[in-house]
Coordinates of C-alpha atoms in Angstrom, one line a residue:
M432 CA 22.1 159.5 80.8
I433 CA 24.4 162.5 81.1
L434 CA 27.1 163.4 78.6
A435 CA 29.9 162.1 80.8
D436 CA 28.4 158.6 81.0
K437 CA 27.7 158.6 77.3
I438 CA 31.3 159.4 76.4
M439 CA 32.6 156.6 78.7
E440 CA 30.0 154.1 77.4
L441 CA 30.7 154.9 73.7
R442 CA 34.4 154.8 74.2
K443 CA 34.1 151.3 75.8
Q444 CA 31.8 150.2 73.0
A445 CA 34.5 151.3 70.5
G446 CA 37.1 149.4 72.3
M447 CA 39.3 152.4 73.0
S448 CA 41.3 153.5 76.0
Q449 CA 41.2 157.0 77.3
E450 CA 44.7 157.5 75.8
E451 CA 43.6 156.4 72.4
L452 CA 40.5 158.6 72.3
A453 CA 42.6 161.6 73.5
E454 CA 45.1 160.9 70.7
R455 CA 42.4 160.8 68.1
M456 CA 41.0 164.1 69.4
N457 CA 44.4 165.7 69.9
V458 CA 43.8 166.4 73.6
S459 CA 45.4 165.2 76.8
R460 CA 44.4 162.0 78.6
Q461 CA 43.4 164.2 81.6
S462 CA 40.9 166.0 79.4
V463 CA 39.1 162.8 78.5
S464 CA 39.2 161.7 82.2
K465 CA 37.6 165.0 83.3
W466 CA 34.8 164.6 80.6
E467 CA 34.0 161.1 81.8
S468 CA 34.0 162.1 85.5
A469 CA 31.9 165.2 84.7
Q470 CA 34.6 167.6 86.0
S471 CA 34.5 169.5 82.7
T472 CA 32.5 169.6 79.5
P473 CA 33.9 169.4 76.0
D474 CA 33.3 172.5 73.8
L475 CA 31.2 172.4 70.6
T476 CA 34.2 171.5 68.4
R477 CA 35.0 168.5 70.6
I478 CA 31.3 167.5 70.7
L479 CA 31.4 167.4 66.8
Q480 CA 34.6 165.3 66.9
L481 CA 33.0 162.9 69.4
S482 CA 30.0 162.6 67.2
E483 CA 32.1 161.7 64.2
I484 CA 34.3 159.2 66.1
F485 CA 31.5 157.3 67.7
G486 CA 29.0 157.6 64.8
V487 CA 26.2 159.2 66.8
S488 CA 24.3 162.4 66.4
T489 CA 25.1 165.5 68.6
D490 CA 21.6 165.3 70.0
T491 CA 22.4 161.8 71.3
L492 CA 25.4 163.2 73.1
L493 CA 23.9 166.4 74.4
K494 CA 20.3 165.5 75.3
D495 CA 20.1 163.6 78.6
S496 CA 16.6 162.3 77.6
I497 CA 18.1 160.3 74.8
E498 CA 19.5 157.0 75.9
L499 CA 22.3 155.1 74.1
T500 CA 21.3 151.9 72.3
A501 CA 23.1 148.7 72.8
A502 CA 24.1 148.6 69.1
A503 CA 27.8 149.1 68.2
P504 CA 28.8 152.5 66.9
A505 CA 28.4 153.0 63.2
D506 CA 32.1 153.2 62.4
Q507 CA 32.9 150.0 64.4
P508 CA 34.0 147.1 62.2
D509 CA 31.9 144.0 61.9
T510 CA 34.6 141.8 63.4
L511 CA 35.0 142.9 67.0
E512 CA 38.5 143.3 68.5
P513 CA 39.2 141.4 71.7
P514 CA 38.5 143.5 74.8
L515 CA 41.3 145.6 76.2
R516 CA 43.1 144.2 79.2
R517 CA 42.2 146.4 82.2
V518 CA 45.1 147.5 84.4
S519 CA 44.2 148.8 87.9
M520 CA 46.1 151.3 90.0
A521 CA 47.2 148.4 92.3
E522 CA 48.5 146.3 89.4
A523 CA 50.4 149.3 87.9
N524 CA 52.1 150.1 91.2
E525 CA 53.0 146.4 91.8
Y526 CA 54.4 146.1 88.3
L527 CA 56.6 149.2 88.7
R528 CA 57.9 147.9 92.0
D529 CA 58.7 144.5 90.6
N530 CA 60.2 146.0 87.5
Q531 CA 62.7 147.9 89.7
K532 CA 63.8 144.6 91.2
H533 CA 63.9 143.1 87.7
A534 CA 66.1 145.9 86.5
L535 CA 68.6 145.4 89.4
R536 CA 68.8 141.6 89.0
T537 CA 69.2 141.8 85.2
A538 CA 71.9 144.4 85.5
C539 CA 73.7 142.4 88.2
G540 CA 73.5 139.2 86.2
T541 CA 75.0 140.9 83.1
A542 CA 77.8 142.5 85.2
L543 CA 78.6 139.0 86.7
C544 CA 78.9 137.5 83.2
I545 CA 81.2 140.3 82.1
L546 CA 83.3 140.1 85.3
S547 CA 83.6 136.3 85.0
V548 CA 86.9 136.7 83.1
L549 CA 88.6 138.6 86.0
P550 CA 89.8 135.5 87.8
A551 CA 91.6 134.3 84.7
I552 CA 93.2 137.7 84.3
L553 CA 94.2 138.0 88.0
L554 CA 95.7 134.5 88.0
S555 CA 97.5 135.0 84.7
P556 CA 100.8 136.3 86.3
G557 CA 101.0 133.3 88.6
E558 CA 100.3 131.0 85.6
E559 CA 103.0 132.6 83.5
A560 CA 105.5 132.4 86.4
A561 CA 104.7 128.7 86.9
N562 CA 105.2 128.1 83.2
R563 CA 108.5 129.8 83.2
L564 CA 109.7 127.8 86.1
G565 CA 108.3 124.6 84.7
L566 CA 106.1 124.0 87.7
P567 CA 103.0 121.8 87.6
A568 CA 101.0 124.5 89.4
A569 CA 100.4 126.2 86.0
Q570 CA 97.6 123.7 85.3
S571 CA 96.1 124.4 88.7
F572 CA 95.9 128.1 87.8
S573 CA 94.1 127.4 84.6
A574 CA 91.7 125.0 86.3
L575 CA 90.9 127.5 89.0
S576 CA 90.3 130.3 86.5
A577 CA 87.8 128.1 84.6
V578 CA 86.0 127.2 87.9
F579 CA 85.6 130.8 88.9
L580 CA 84.5 131.8 85.4
F581 CA 81.7 129.2 85.2
L582 CA 80.6 129.9 88.8
M583 CA 80.2 133.6 88.0
I584 CA 78.4 132.9 84.8
A585 CA 76.1 130.4 86.5
A586 CA 75.3 133.0 89.2
G587 CA 74.4 135.5 86.4
V588 CA 72.3 133.1 84.5
A589 CA 70.5 132.2 87.8
L590 CA 69.6 135.8 88.3
F591 CA 68.2 135.9 84.7
I592 CA 66.1 132.8 85.3
I593 CA 64.7 134.0 88.6
T594 CA 63.8 137.5 87.5
G595 CA 62.4 136.1 84.2
I596 CA 60.1 133.7 86.1
Q597 CA 58.9 136.5 88.4
M598 CA 58.1 138.8 85.6
N599 CA 56.2 136.3 83.5
R600 CA 52.9 137.3 85.0
Y601 CA 53.3 140.8 83.5
E602 CA 54.0 139.5 80.0
Y603 CA 50.6 140.6 78.8
L604 CA 51.6 144.3 79.4
E605 CA 54.1 144.0 76.6
H606 CA 52.0 142.1 74.1
E607 CA 48.3 143.0 74.7
A608 CA 46.5 146.3 74.3
I609 CA 45.6 147.6 77.7
D610 CA 43.2 150.1 79.2
T611 CA 44.5 151.7 82.4
E612 CA 42.2 152.6 85.2
Y613 CA 41.5 156.3 85.9
G614 CA 44.6 158.0 87.4
V615 CA 47.1 155.3 86.4
S616 CA 48.5 157.2 83.4
G617 CA 48.9 160.3 85.5
M618 CA 50.7 158.4 88.3
V619 CA 53.0 156.7 85.8
R620 CA 53.9 160.0 84.0
E621 CA 54.6 161.6 87.4
R622 CA 56.9 158.8 88.5
R623 CA 58.6 158.8 85.0
Q624 CA 59.2 162.5 85.3
Q625 CA 60.8 162.0 88.7
H626 CA 63.0 159.2 87.4
H627 CA 64.0 161.0 84.2
P628 CA 67.0 162.9 85.7
C629 CA 68.3 159.6 87.2
Y630 CA 67.8 157.9 83.8
L631 CA 69.8 160.5 81.9
R632 CA 72.5 160.6 84.6
E633 CA 73.0 156.8 84.7
L634 CA 72.8 156.5 80.9
V635 CA 75.4 159.1 80.3
V636 CA 77.7 157.8 83.1
G637 CA 77.3 154.2 81.8
I638 CA 78.2 155.2 78.2
I639 CA 81.2 157.3 79.5
C640 CA 82.4 154.3 81.5
C641 CA 82.4 152.1 78.4
I642 CA 84.2 154.7 76.4
L643 CA 86.8 155.4 79.0
S644 CA 87.4 151.7 79.8
V645 CA 90.6 151.7 77.6
V646 CA 92.1 154.8 79.4
P647 CA 93.6 152.9 82.4
A648 CA 95.2 150.4 80.0
I649 CA 96.9 153.3 78.3
I650 CA 98.1 154.7 81.6
F651 CA 99.4 151.3 82.8
E652 CA 101.2 150.9 79.5
T653 CA 103.4 153.9 80.3
V654 CA 103.8 153.4 84.1
F655 CA 104.6 149.7 84.4
S656 CA 107.5 147.9 82.8
D657 CA 106.6 144.3 83.9
S658 CA 104.4 143.1 81.0
S659 CA 102.6 140.5 83.0
Y660 CA 101.4 142.8 85.7
K661 CA 100.8 145.5 83.2
D662 CA 98.5 143.2 81.2
M663 CA 96.7 142.1 84.4
L664 CA 96.0 145.6 85.6
S665 CA 94.9 146.7 82.2
G666 CA 92.5 143.8 81.8
V667 CA 91.0 144.2 85.3
S668 CA 90.4 147.9 84.9
L669 CA 89.0 147.4 81.4
F670 CA 86.4 144.9 82.5
L671 CA 85.5 146.7 85.7
F672 CA 84.7 149.9 83.7
I673 CA 82.7 148.0 81.1
A674 CA 80.8 146.0 83.8
A675 CA 80.0 149.3 85.7
G676 CA 78.9 151.0 82.5
V677 CA 76.7 148.1 81.3
F678 CA 75.2 147.8 84.8
L679 CA 74.1 151.4 84.8
I680 CA 72.8 151.4 81.3
I681 CA 70.8 148.2 81.7
R682 CA 69.3 149.0 85.1
T683 CA 68.1 152.5 84.2
S684 CA 66.9 151.5 80.7
I685 CA 64.7 148.7 82.1
V686 CA 63.1 151.0 84.6
E687 CA 62.4 153.5 81.8
D688 CA 60.9 150.8 79.7
G689 CA 58.5 150.0 82.5
F690 CA 57.0 153.4 82.2
K691 CA 56.8 153.1 78.5
I692 CA 55.0 149.7 78.8
L693 CA 52.3 151.1 81.0
L694 CA 51.9 154.2 78.8
E695 CA 52.0 152.2 75.6
E696 CA 54.7 154.4 74.1
G697 CA 57.6 153.8 71.7
E698 CA 58.3 150.2 71.0
Y699 CA 55.4 149.2 73.3
S700 CA 52.7 151.1 71.3
R701 CA 49.6 149.3 70.0
A702 CA 51.2 149.2 66.5
E703 CA 54.4 147.6 67.8
K704 CA 52.5 145.1 69.9
A705 CA 51.0 143.8 66.7
V706 CA 54.4 142.5 65.8
D707 CA 55.1 138.9 67.0
Q708 CA 57.3 139.5 70.0
T709 CA 57.8 135.8 70.6
T710 CA 59.8 135.6 67.4
M711 CA 61.9 138.5 68.5
R712 CA 62.8 137.0 71.9
N713 CA 63.7 133.6 70.3
V714 CA 66.0 135.2 67.7
Q715 CA 67.7 137.4 70.3
G716 CA 68.1 134.5 72.7
I717 CA 69.7 132.3 70.1
F718 CA 71.9 135.2 69.0
W719 CA 73.3 135.9 72.5
L720 CA 73.9 132.3 73.2
L721 CA 76.0 132.1 70.1
V722 CA 77.9 135.3 71.1
V723 CA 78.7 133.9 74.5
A724 CA 79.8 130.6 73.0
A725 CA 82.0 132.4 70.5
F726 CA 83.6 134.5 73.2
L727 CA 84.4 131.6 75.5
G728 CA 85.6 129.4 72.7
Y729 CA 87.9 132.1 71.2
S730 CA 89.2 133.2 74.6
F731 CA 90.0 129.7 75.8
I732 CA 91.6 128.6 72.5
T733 CA 93.8 131.7 72.1
N734 CA 94.0 132.7 75.8
D735 CA 93.7 136.3 74.5
W736 CA 91.4 137.6 77.2
A737 CA 92.8 141.1 76.9
R738 CA 91.2 141.6 73.4
S739 CA 88.4 139.0 73.2
W740 CA 86.0 141.3 75.1
I741 CA 85.5 143.3 71.9
I742 CA 83.1 140.6 70.8
F743 CA 80.4 142.0 73.2
P744 CA 80.3 145.6 72.1
V745 CA 80.3 144.5 68.5
A746 CA 77.5 142.0 69.3
G747 CA 75.5 144.8 71.0
V748 CA 75.5 146.8 67.7
L749 CA 74.6 143.7 65.7
S750 CA 71.9 142.8 68.1
A751 CA 70.2 146.2 67.6
A752 CA 70.5 145.8 63.8
L753 CA 69.1 142.3 64.0
A754 CA 66.1 143.5 66.0
I755 CA 65.2 146.0 63.3
V756 CA 65.5 143.4 60.6
V757 CA 63.4 140.8 62.4
R758 CA 60.8 143.5 63.2
Q759 CA 60.5 144.5 59.5
I760 CA 60.3 140.9 58.3
T761 CA 57.6 140.1 60.9
K762 CA 55.6 143.2 59.8
K763 CA 55.8 142.2 56.1
Q764 CA 54.7 138.6 56.9
R765 CA 51.8 140.0 59.0
N766 CA 50.7 142.3 56.2
K767 CA 50.8 139.5 53.6
G768 CA 48.8 137.3 56.0

């Protein structure tokens, strides 16, 4: 057995991916791939590292006449880890394609939920005029606003459900340690590099849209004298800017997360996968349901749609803080266990 085959076999016996072995040896994933495909040979220093990592002698590695035994490496623990989930090139390409659709649907669903307040804002001048004139049409305006609001929220939730069901089959990528097929990591890194300028551009534009969302309201305050139309235009522009910004941020972030998931980087690393993600999803789901309920309840009771939107950016900050707290608590519980 030649050196290339021995490195591959010992790595598999140790339950390591090429990325993990490369990280332990402080080399690139491509270097390990070339060793295992006999395109290059590790130098003496790397041979010594491999000998220590796999618990075999340098003679075992270098002499073709010495075959590997079926026994586990010396430094492998007695309790075997579950085998790594293999991800082929076809699976990786299919996941990235479906994740693009998932990003678009999720961003559209979120934007629809944000824009669901626009009918109420657009119909508010008519409702105020009807109230001043004592016309019964005022109730019709309120009912119509509520109908459009719930229709748009229902459409947004439908998009969340559809995309969630379609992405369920890739759930293992986020929660299980994976071993990518040869060439997958290189393909993912190349596509990530191509997407990176778009990611930065959409992220920056999205954040700027959210920051500048109050500027049109300031302009309308000085231009228009009619308070009803001024409030209507201010509210419409505000939510349009916020919806556009959130749409861009969510879409580009989900696409970027897809690359991280396949490369097992950041919050999708092996260490982070050890944290119970199910708990995180349940807590976040309950949190955002409560946020939406608070927003709708406050807005309908006070009819203060022009200011109630502030609930969502505040909730976004609290959501990030909540995620950190839940992650730390879960890690502590896991360590105690």
